[in-house]
Every structure is written in C-alpha cells, then in structure tokens.
XYZ file of C-alpha atoms in Angstrom:
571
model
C -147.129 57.116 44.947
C -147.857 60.584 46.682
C -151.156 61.058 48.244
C -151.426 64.799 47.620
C -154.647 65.075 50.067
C -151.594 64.229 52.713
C -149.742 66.925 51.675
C -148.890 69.342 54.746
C -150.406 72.162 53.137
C -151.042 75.565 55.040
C -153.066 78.549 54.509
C -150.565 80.219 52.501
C -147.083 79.171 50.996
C -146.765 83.160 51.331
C -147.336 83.106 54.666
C -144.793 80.562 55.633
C -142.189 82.249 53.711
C -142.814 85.408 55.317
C -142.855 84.205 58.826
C -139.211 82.413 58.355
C -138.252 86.016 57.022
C -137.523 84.743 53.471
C -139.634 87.552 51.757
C -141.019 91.329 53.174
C -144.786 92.128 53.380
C -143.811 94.294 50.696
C -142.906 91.253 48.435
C -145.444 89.096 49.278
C -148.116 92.116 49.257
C -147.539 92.802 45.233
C -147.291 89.227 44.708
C -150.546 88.900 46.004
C -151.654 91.825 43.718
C -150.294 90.624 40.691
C -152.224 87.262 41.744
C -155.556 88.771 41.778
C -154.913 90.108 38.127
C -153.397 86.776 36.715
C -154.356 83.799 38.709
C -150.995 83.064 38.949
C -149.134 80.850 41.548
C -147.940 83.146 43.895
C -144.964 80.820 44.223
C -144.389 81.751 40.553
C -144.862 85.294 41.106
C -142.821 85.857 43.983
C -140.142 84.410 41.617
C -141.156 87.006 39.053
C -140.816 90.190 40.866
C -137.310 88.492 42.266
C -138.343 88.501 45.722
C -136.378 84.844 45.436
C -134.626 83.067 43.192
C -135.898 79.761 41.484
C -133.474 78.034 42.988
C -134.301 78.804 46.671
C -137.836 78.832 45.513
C -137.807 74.812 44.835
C -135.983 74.466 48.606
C -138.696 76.152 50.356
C -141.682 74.825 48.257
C -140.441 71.309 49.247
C -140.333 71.617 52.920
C -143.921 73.294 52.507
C -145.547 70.392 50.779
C -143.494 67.664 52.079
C -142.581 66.359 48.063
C -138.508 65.991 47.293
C -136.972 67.815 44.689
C -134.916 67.869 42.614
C -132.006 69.576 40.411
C -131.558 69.776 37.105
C -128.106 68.368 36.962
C -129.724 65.207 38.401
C -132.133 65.133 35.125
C -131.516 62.412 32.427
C -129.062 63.303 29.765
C -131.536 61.188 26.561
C -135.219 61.228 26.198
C -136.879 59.044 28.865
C -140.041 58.488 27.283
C -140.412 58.578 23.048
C -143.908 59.037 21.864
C -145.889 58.945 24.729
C -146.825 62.822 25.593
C -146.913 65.626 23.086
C -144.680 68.546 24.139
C -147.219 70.454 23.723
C -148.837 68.835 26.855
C -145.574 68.771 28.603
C -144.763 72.373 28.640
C -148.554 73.563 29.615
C -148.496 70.929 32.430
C -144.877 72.186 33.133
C -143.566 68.362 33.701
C -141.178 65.749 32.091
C -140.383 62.186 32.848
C -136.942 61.187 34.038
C -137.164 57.560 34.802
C -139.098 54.848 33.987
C -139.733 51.485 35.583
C -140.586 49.099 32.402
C -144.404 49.191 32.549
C -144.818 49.662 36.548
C -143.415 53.338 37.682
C -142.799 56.749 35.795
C -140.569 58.939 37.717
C -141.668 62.388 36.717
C -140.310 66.489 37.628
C -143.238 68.838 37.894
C -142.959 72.686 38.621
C -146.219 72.191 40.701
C -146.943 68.566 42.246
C -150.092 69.689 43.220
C -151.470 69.643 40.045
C -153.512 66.253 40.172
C -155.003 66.950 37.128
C -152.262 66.602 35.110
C -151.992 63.454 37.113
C -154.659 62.190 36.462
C -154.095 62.545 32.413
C -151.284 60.619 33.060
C -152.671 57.351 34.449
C -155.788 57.986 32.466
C -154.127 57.787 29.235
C -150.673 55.977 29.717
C -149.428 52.144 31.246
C -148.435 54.092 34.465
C -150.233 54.150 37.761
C -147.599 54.232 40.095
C -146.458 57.848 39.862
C -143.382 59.468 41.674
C -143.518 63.072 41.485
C -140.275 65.312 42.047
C -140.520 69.315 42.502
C -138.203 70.431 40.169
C -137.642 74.451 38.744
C -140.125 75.420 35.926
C -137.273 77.348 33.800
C -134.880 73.743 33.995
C -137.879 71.359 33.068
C -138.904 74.054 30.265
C -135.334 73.806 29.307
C -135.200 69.943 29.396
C -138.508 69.540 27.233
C -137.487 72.241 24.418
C -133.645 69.998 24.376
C -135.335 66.637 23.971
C -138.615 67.791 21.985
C -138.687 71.086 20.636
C -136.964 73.429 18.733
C -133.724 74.158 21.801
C -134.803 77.843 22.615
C -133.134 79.396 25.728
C -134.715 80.179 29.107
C -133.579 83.781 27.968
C -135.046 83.047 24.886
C -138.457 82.313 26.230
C -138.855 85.434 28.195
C -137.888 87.421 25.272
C -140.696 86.002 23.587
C -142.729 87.103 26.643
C -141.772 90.530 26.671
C -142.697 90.854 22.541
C -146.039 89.069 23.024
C -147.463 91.078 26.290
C -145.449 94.479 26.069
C -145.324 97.145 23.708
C -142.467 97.338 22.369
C -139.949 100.696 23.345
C -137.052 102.706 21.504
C -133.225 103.078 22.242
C -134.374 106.834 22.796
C -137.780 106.648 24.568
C -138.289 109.966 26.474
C -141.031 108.876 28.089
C -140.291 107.665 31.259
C -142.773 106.936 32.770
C -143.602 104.514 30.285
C -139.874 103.532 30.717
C -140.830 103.008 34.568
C -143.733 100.779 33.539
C -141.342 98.765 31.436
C -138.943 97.997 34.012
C -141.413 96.460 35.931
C -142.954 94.304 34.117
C -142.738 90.618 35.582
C -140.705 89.001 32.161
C -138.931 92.066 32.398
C -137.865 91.553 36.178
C -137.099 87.982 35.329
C -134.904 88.737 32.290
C -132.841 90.345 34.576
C -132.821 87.987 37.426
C -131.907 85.707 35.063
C -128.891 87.220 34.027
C -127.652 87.693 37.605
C -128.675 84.339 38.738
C -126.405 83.026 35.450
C -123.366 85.272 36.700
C -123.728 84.144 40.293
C -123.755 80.387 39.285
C -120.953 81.022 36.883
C -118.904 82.271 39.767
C -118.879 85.719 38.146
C -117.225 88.497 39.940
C -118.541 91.680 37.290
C -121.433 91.546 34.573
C -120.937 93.662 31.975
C -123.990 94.588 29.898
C -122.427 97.108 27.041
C -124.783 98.400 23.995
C -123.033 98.343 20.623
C -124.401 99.855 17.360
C -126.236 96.459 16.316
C -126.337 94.369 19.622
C -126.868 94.728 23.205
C -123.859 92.325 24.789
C -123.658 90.763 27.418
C -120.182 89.113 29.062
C -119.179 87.983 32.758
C -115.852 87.992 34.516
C -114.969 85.001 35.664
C -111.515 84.268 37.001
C -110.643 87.400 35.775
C -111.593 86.484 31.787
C -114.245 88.314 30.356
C -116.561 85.710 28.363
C -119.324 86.551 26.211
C -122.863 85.037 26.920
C -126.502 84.847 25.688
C -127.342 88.293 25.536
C -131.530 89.688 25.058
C -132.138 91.922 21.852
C -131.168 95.320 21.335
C -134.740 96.330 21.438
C -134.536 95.498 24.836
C -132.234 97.329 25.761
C -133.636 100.582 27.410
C -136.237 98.245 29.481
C -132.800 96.397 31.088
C -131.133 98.927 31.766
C -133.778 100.902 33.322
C -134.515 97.833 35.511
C -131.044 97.836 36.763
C -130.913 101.700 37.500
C -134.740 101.351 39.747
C -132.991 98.356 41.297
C -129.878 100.532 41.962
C -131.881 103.877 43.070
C -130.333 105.578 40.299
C -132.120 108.214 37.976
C -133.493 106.554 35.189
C -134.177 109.456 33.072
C -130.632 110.713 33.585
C -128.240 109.157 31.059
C -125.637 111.834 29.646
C -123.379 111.576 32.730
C -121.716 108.250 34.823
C -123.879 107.484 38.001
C -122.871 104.682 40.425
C -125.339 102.877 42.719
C -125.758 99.584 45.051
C -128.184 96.401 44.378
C -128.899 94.285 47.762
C -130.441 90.894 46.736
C -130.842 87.183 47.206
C -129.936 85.206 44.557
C -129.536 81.342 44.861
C -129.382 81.471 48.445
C -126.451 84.203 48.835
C -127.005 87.671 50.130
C -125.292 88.994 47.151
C -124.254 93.038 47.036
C -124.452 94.297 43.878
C -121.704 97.550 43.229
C -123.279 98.960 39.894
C -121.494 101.923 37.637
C -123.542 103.470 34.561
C -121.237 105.067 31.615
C -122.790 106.524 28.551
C -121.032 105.842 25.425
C -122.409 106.263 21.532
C -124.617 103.563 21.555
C -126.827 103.897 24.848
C -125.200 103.471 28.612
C -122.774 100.631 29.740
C -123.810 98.512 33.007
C -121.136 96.916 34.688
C -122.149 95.039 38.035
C -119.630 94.619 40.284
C -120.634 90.749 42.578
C -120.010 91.019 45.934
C -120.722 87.959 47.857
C -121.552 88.394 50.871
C -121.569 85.012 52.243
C -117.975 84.165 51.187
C -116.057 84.522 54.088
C -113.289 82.785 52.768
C -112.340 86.024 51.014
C -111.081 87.733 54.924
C -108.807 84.383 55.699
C -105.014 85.048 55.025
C -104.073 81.025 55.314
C -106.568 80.521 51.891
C -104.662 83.419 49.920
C -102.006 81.544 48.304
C -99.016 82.255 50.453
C -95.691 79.802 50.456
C -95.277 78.564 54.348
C -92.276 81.481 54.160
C -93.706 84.437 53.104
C -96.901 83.646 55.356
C -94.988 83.657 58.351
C -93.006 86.580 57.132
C -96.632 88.854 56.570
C -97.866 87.927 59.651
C -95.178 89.233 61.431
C -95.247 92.646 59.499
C -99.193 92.839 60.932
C -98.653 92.388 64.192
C -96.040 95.314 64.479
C -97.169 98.474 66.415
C -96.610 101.029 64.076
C -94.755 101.542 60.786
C -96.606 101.641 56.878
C -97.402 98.115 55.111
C -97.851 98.355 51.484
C -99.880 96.539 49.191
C -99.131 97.209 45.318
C -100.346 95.835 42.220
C -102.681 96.617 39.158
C -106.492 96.769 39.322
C -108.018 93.517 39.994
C -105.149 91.994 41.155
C -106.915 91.398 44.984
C -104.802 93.704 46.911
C -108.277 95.017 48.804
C -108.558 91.150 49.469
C -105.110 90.608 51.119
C -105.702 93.743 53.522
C -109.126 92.861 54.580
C -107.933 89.251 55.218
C -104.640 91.570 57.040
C -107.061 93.526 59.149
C -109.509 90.449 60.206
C -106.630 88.264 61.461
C -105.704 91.124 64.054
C -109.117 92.393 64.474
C -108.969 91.659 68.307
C -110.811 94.036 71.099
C -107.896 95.604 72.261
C -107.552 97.387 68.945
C -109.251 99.944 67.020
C -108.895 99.472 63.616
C -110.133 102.638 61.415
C -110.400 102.547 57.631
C -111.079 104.969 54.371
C -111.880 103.049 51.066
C -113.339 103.664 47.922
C -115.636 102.089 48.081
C -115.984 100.219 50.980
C -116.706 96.269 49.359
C -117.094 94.068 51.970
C -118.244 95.198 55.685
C -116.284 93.527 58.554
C -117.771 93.656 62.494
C -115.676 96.043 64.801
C -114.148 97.612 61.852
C -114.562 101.475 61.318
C -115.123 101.520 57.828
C -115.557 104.876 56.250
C -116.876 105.675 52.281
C -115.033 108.497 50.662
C -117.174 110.423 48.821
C -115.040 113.671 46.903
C -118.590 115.540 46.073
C -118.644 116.572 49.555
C -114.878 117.000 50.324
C -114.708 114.102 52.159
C -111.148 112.547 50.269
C -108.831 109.882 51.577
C -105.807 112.973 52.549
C -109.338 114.781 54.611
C -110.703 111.271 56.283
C -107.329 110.136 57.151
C -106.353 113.612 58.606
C -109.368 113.040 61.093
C -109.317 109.173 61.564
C -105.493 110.205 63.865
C -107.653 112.319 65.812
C -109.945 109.074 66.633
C -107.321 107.387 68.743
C -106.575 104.602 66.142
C -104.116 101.599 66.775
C -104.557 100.813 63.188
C -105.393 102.551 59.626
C -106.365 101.475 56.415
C -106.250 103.736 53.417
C -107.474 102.368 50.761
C -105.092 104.104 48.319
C -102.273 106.351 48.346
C -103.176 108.595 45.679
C -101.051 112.087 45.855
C -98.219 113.532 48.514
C -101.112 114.598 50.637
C -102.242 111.374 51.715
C -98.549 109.801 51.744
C -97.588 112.554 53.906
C -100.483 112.143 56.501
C -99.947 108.458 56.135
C -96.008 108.473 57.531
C -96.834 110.768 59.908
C -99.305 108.616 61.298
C -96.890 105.867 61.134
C -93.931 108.237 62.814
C -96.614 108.676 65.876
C -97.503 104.916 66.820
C -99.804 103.766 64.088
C -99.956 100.754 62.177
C -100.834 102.111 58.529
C -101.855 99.701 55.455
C -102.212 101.611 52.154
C -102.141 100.334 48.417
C -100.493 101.555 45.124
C -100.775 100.875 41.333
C -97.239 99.490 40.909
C -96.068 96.712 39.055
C -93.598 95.122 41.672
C -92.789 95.660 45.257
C -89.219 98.102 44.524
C -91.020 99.800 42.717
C -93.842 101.092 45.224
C -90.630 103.319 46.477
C -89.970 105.050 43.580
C -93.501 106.065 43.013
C -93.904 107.680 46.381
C -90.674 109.662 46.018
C -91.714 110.885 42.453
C -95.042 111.984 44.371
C -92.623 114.430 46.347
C -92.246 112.174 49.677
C -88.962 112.431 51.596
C -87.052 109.081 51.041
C -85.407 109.396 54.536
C -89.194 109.055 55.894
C -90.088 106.191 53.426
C -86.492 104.243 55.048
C -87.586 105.085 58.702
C -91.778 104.260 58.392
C -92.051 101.313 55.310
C -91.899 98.186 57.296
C -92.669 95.747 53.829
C -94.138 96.163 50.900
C -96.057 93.348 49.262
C -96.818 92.902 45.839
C -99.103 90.725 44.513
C -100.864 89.330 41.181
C -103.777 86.528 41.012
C -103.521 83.504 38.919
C -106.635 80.995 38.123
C -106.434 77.397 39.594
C -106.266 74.449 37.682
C -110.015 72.822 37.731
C -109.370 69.894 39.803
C -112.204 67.798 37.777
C -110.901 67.784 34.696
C -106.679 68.012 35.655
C -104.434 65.997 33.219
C -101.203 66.191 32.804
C -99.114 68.642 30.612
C -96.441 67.582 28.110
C -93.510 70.370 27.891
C -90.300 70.305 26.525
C -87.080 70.109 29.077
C -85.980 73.322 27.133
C -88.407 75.168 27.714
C -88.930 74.148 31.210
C -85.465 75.397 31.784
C -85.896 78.771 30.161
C -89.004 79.526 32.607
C -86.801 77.864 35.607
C -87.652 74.602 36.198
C -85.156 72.270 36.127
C -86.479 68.974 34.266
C -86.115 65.632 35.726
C -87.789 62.392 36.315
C -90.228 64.160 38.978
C -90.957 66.957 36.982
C -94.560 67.314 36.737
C -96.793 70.219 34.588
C -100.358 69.844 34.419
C -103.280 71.623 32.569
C -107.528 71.535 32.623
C -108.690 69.803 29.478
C -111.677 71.962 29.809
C -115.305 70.029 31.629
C -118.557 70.892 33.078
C -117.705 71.994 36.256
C -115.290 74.930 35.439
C -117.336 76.220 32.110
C -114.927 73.953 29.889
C -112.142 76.633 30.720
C -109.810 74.210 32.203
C -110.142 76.979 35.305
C -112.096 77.256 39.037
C -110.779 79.606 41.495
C -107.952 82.414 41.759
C -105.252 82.402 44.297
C -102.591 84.829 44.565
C -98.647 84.849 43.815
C -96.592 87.275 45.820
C -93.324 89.254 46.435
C -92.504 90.471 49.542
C -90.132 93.264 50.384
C -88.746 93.865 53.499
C -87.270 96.985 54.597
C -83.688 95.860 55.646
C -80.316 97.772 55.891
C -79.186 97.584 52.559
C -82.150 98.642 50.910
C -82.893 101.545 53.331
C -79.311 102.689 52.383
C -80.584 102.592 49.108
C -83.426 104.819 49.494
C -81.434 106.877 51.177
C -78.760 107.308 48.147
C -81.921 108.017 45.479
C -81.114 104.512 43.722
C -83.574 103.419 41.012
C -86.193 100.444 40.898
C -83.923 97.843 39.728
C -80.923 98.310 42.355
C -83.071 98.234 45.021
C -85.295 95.317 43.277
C -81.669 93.527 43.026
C -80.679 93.928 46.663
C -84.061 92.852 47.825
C -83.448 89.272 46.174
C -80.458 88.856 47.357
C -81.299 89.812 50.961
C -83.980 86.762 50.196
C -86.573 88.148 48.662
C -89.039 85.531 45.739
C -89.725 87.055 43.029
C -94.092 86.709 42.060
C -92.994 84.826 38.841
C -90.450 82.351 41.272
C -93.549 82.337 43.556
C -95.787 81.504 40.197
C -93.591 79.164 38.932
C -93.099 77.620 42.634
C -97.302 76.718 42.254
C -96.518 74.902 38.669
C -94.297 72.713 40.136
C -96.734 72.056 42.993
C -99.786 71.518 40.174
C -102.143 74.284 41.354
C -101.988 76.210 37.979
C -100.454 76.199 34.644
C -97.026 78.067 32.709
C -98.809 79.557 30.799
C -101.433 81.606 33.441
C -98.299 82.557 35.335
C -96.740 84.072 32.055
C -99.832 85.927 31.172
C -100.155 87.652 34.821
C -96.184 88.167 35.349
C -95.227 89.275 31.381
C -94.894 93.172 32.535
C -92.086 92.096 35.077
C-alpha cells in the first residue's frame, strides 16, 4: 500500500520538468495560464498544448512522485473486476483495476495516484484495503474502460466529442481567420493533432498524409513504404487541423490557393522528431503530407545495417574511399538512395576531409558536414551551389541530384580536378544512369573517364520476425524466379501479429546492383551502345542483378517472393 503523504512531492511538477530542460518557460508559462482558467492538472495541460507527449509524460510523473507505472500493453486483456464500480465512476476518477488478489489486494492504474479520494471510495465501499496504485496514461485507461464497459469509442473519438461540446463549430471555407487562429489552438484541438502524430510515430510511420475528399477528411500513414488508411476526425474538422499544422509549421494560414512547404520540430514519445510538411490545394480543401524525420535514429547513417551482401559491401567501400572520380546513386523516389549516401559520407567523414553538400532538402543534419539547402526562389540551384562549393576547397561533394547538363557538367569537372563527387538520378537500374546523362547532352568520353560505379538500389520490407512461419511454394515456381528447389530450400512469410500492425512486415532494408566502370563497359560508352549492352556486359564482368540480390535475401529468410517481385517488376 502507498502512503501518498510519503510521496517525494516538490513545489511544482512544472518546475522539475523545466529545470531537467524537458519543457521551455514558454510551455510551462501557458500551461500555467490555461491552469488558472480550468483548474486543470498542469501535468494534463502541458500534455494538451503538446509541450510532451503522454507517453514521456507518465516517465517523468513517476520519477516525480516516486509511484511505478505502467504501460498499456502490460494491462489485462478481460475485465478484472465485474460489477463492482460503475464506469461512470471509473472514467471521472480516471482509474481501472488490473489485478486482483481474491479478497486481499486490488491492483489498480490511475492517471493521477494522488487522488486519495478516489481512494478512499474504494476501500470505503469495496472488500479491498490493500491498494497498489500504478501511474498509467489517462488516454490508455480511458481506452481500457470504454473496451471492457462502455460503448468502444476511440481516443480520437473522445476528443472529437470535445471539440463539438466546447467549440463552435467552423466551415470548410471560413474566412475568418482569426477565428481560424483561435481554433487551432484550442487544447482538444492541439491534442487531436498530437494524437495523430504520436499514432504515426508509434506505427513506425515515415509520411502522414491527411488529404480532404468531397465527403471525408482521410487520414493514411506510410509505413514500410504502404500507405494504410487510419481513424481519421470529421470533415467538419477539417479547416481547424489543418490550420494547426500550418501555425505549427510557420506557414500562412490564410493562404491556401498555392503549395507552401514548412518544418515541425517536436518531441513526441521521447524522439526529437523533425517534421518536413508540404501543403497542396486540390478541389476539396488543401492536402497535408508530413514527411517523419527521426532524429534519434542513427542507424539510418550506418552502411553495415543497409542490406549489403559481404561482396558488394566491400566493393562500395572501396568506391568511397577513392580520391576523386563521380559515384552514382540511382533509383525511383523513396527508394533510400539519400539514405545510402548519407550512410556513404558518415563512414569517411574523418578530419582530414571536407565534405561539402547541396540537397533538396537537406533531411537529416550530420556534424562536420557542410550541408547546404537549395532554395530556386532566390537563384540559389544545385548547377549555382555546386559551381561555388569547388571554390570552397572541397575533398568531397554531394549533390543531391543531377537534374539537367548544367549540373552534370559542373559535376565531372569537379571530378576531372581531384574531387570525390556523389550525385543521384531517377533511373530504374544502374546501365541505365549512363544513358540518361548522355541524353542530357553530357560527353560519353567524360562519363568513361570520371564514373567510378554506379549503384542502384530499391528497398524491400523485412519479414516481422514475431510472427515468421514458413512459406509453402511450388518447385516450379521457385525455379522460374531462380531458386533452385531442394531439400534445404526454405521460403518464409509473416502471418500477420501485433507487433508489425498484422502486416506480416517491420523494417526496410535495401537490395542493390552495383556497376563498376571497367574496360569493357567504358568501351561501350565510348561506341554510344544502349542500356541493355552495357547492362549485359556489366553481369558478365560480375555484376548481381537487385532482383538476384532480392532473391539472394529469400533464400536467406529476411523477406518474402513476393515483396521482391513487387519492388523489381519494372526491371
């Protein structure tokens, strides 16, 4: 049993928070605003205004008073207690039980242990004295009480309700924007949108898309690189979400016939989380997509966690540690090629280089890195930045893309006088990153003399390891994809679970070709052959095709046939 006139209270949880650098004085100030008003917990409203998640909320709230918590997959998966306390009680009190000792202890999850009233009521009118109190999050015992009890509406759903009962209700066209303003920062407002965020970042979400449509306002995340639909708020709401987004982003809220693009730094869950957001206005109101940039995943800069065979690793690390010549990286949009050259660039980031780079934008920052933001409104283009990045004494450039005979030609030229230049292109396979820059106008004796490899790449999801079985395929087909069945011959699948969303999925990893620039396919260049000679003469000079490399990680169980099919059908 706690003795709560123990606890290690302080003056203020606000205090504490702010000391440890968790919140600003400009969080904790409004909270302590909005407290005078309400009477709120400021714990509560801190969470409101999204100066912290819920979730980091419940960590800090438990050192502070000294109870344990805990999470809400630890919570019971049936009713602990039938009959005992109306839900009615429950959710005002903002506790459930989730264990019971016969007749002698009750085990129960409270949003605010320091409620002893509630406590009280308990013992008062139940068998249980002995009490054992857990902090737990308000939203995940609110959730647990309406799934046992009541009538199963969503987090999401609650705040909705919220929003209808304590603010007046605003158009798809309202023009006044102020009132718009207003809106947007309203606390079930704020949390409707945390929500949603804190949802993508546990889903392990890379974009949130949040797209009006004539009858609904939708909401889907990318995960793995599959868009999924989720529980999406009201149309009615939709001018008050997007207008938080765009005063979250700095962008002009009572602009919305043209595309503006904006950034969103935030905590959520415990991650310093970058937030890349673009605004489109279609027929129906303007598109959000959020673009999650996790800041805290450094795993995304390390080349050995990429998804390289032992060959081809060996083989790109010795293309990046060559003094000068052009390294490309090709593939189509989404396919992680900015993720292979940052993870390129950190592994020689070393003091006695200076490594200069143009992107657009610039994702991820990386210390002593020169990392420049193109930005075409004021001239500043990749063929302009990388014209004045040579006259910075570079040992190596990084452009994010080659995108006219400009920027190719500065590029070789760079190469031709000592640099080490990585670039990427939108091509389908590695030959075919040639034949692009010579149909841009580029000299193909240059290409032959600067291209030291180019590297294609695609990125295939990763089997869920929780929920792997194994995969029942005919020898036939086996042999039509290029595995040759035998006795060892294993394929295996996800059935689909808890831990990867039921998609049989967790994770990405990339499958690769790599070119290298040998004699026989300069001399190919040089004699204006197409794509598919050179593509021909690179395999048999030893280079693995991406759908050999995919079909080399089906054999070795890290994904599935049919995921290497989907990513590899245009080669």
């Amino acid at each position: 049993m706690i003795e709560f006139a123990k606890l290690k209270i302080r003056d203020s949880f606000g205090q504490e928070l702010l000391e440890r650098g968790v919140i600003s004085e400009e969080e904790l100030g409004t909270a302590l605003n909005l407290q005078t008003q309400s009477g709120e917990r400021i714990e509560k409203l801190l969470v409101d205004i999204g100066a912290m998640s819920e979730a980091d909320l419940v960590v800090h709230l438990s050192a502070y008073l000294g109870v344990p918590y805990v999470i809400s997959e630890d919570f019971p998966q049936v009713p602990v207690l039938e009959n005992t306390f109306s839900e009615k009680f429950m959710r005002e009190c903002k506790f459930i039980p989730i264990k019971s000792e016969a007749h002698e202890q009750l085990t129960i999850a409270m949003a605010d242990p320091r409620d002893t009233s509630t406590l009280d009521t308990i013992r008062l009118y139940t068998v249980f004295q002995d009490l054992q109190v857990f902090l737990a999050p308000e939203s995940a015992i609110l959730d647990l009480i309406e799934k046992f009890y009541g009538n199963q509406a969503s987090s999401l759903g609650r705040i909705v309700e919220d929003i209808d009962e304590g603010i007046d209700a605003v158009g798809d066209e309202a023009e006044d924007i102020e009132h718009l303003k207003d809106l947007a920062s309203e606390a079930p407002v704020i949390r409707l949108v945390n929500l949603v965020l804190s949802r993508a970042i546990e889903a392990r979400a890379s974009d949130v898309h949040i797209e009006p449509f004539e009858r609904d306002l939708k909401v889907r995340y990318r995960v793995d690189g599959i868009l999924y639909d989720q529980e999406s708020p009201p149309k009615r709401l939709k001018a008050a979400v997007i207008s938080r987004i765009k005063i979250m982003a700095r962008l002009n809220i009572a602009e919305r016939r043209i595309p503006q693009d904006g950034r969103i730094k935030m905590k959520v869950l415990g991650k310093d989380v970058d937030l890349r957001v673009s605004t489109l206005p279609t027929m129906y109101g303007e598109s959000v997509v959020m673009r999650i940039l996790d800041k805290s995943n450094t795993q995304i800069y390390d080349v050995e966690k990429l998804g390289f065979s032992p060959r081809m690793h060996d083989l790109f690390e010795d293309l990046i540690v060559r003094p000068y010549g052009i390294i490309m990286v090709t593939g189509p949009t989404g396919s992680g090629k900015t993720t292979t050259l940052y993870g390129a660039l950190t592994k020689i980031n070393q003091p006695d280089k200076k490594i200069v780079t143009i992107e657009d934008p610039v994702e991820y920052q990386i210390d002593g890195i020169n990392q420049i933001h193109v930005n075409p409104q004021i001239g500043l283009t990749f063929a302009m930045g990388l014209r004045s990045i040579v006259r910075q004494d570079p040992d190596v450039i990084m452009v994010g893309e080659m995108r006219d005979l400009e920027t190719v030609e500065i590029g070789i030229r760079a190469a031709l006088t000592g640099h080490l230049v990585f670039s990427t292109l939108h091509t389908n396979d590695a030959p075919g990153a040639i034949a692009r820059m010579v149909d841009m106008g580029a000299e193909d004796y240059l290409l032959a003399s600067t291209i030291l490899g180019v590297l294609a790449q695609r990125l295939v999801r990763i089997i869920c390891q929780e929920c792997k079985e194994r995969q029942s395929v005919e020898d036939s087909f086996l042999e039509e994809i290029g595995i040759p069945p035998d006795d060892r011959t294993e394929v295996f699948e996800g059935k689909g679970c808890k831990e990867c969303g039921q998609t049989g999925y967790q994770g990405r990893l990339g499958i690769f070709e790599l070119m290298l620039m040998d004699e026989e396919v300069r001399r190919l260049i040089l004699s204006n052959s197409d794509a598919t000679q050179i593509r021909k003469a690179a395999i048999q000079g030893g280079m693995i095709s991406m759908r050999a490399d995919g079909i080399e990680k089906v054999k070795q169980g890290v994904t599935t046939i049919s995921e290497v099919l989907r990513v590899t059908q245009d080669l």
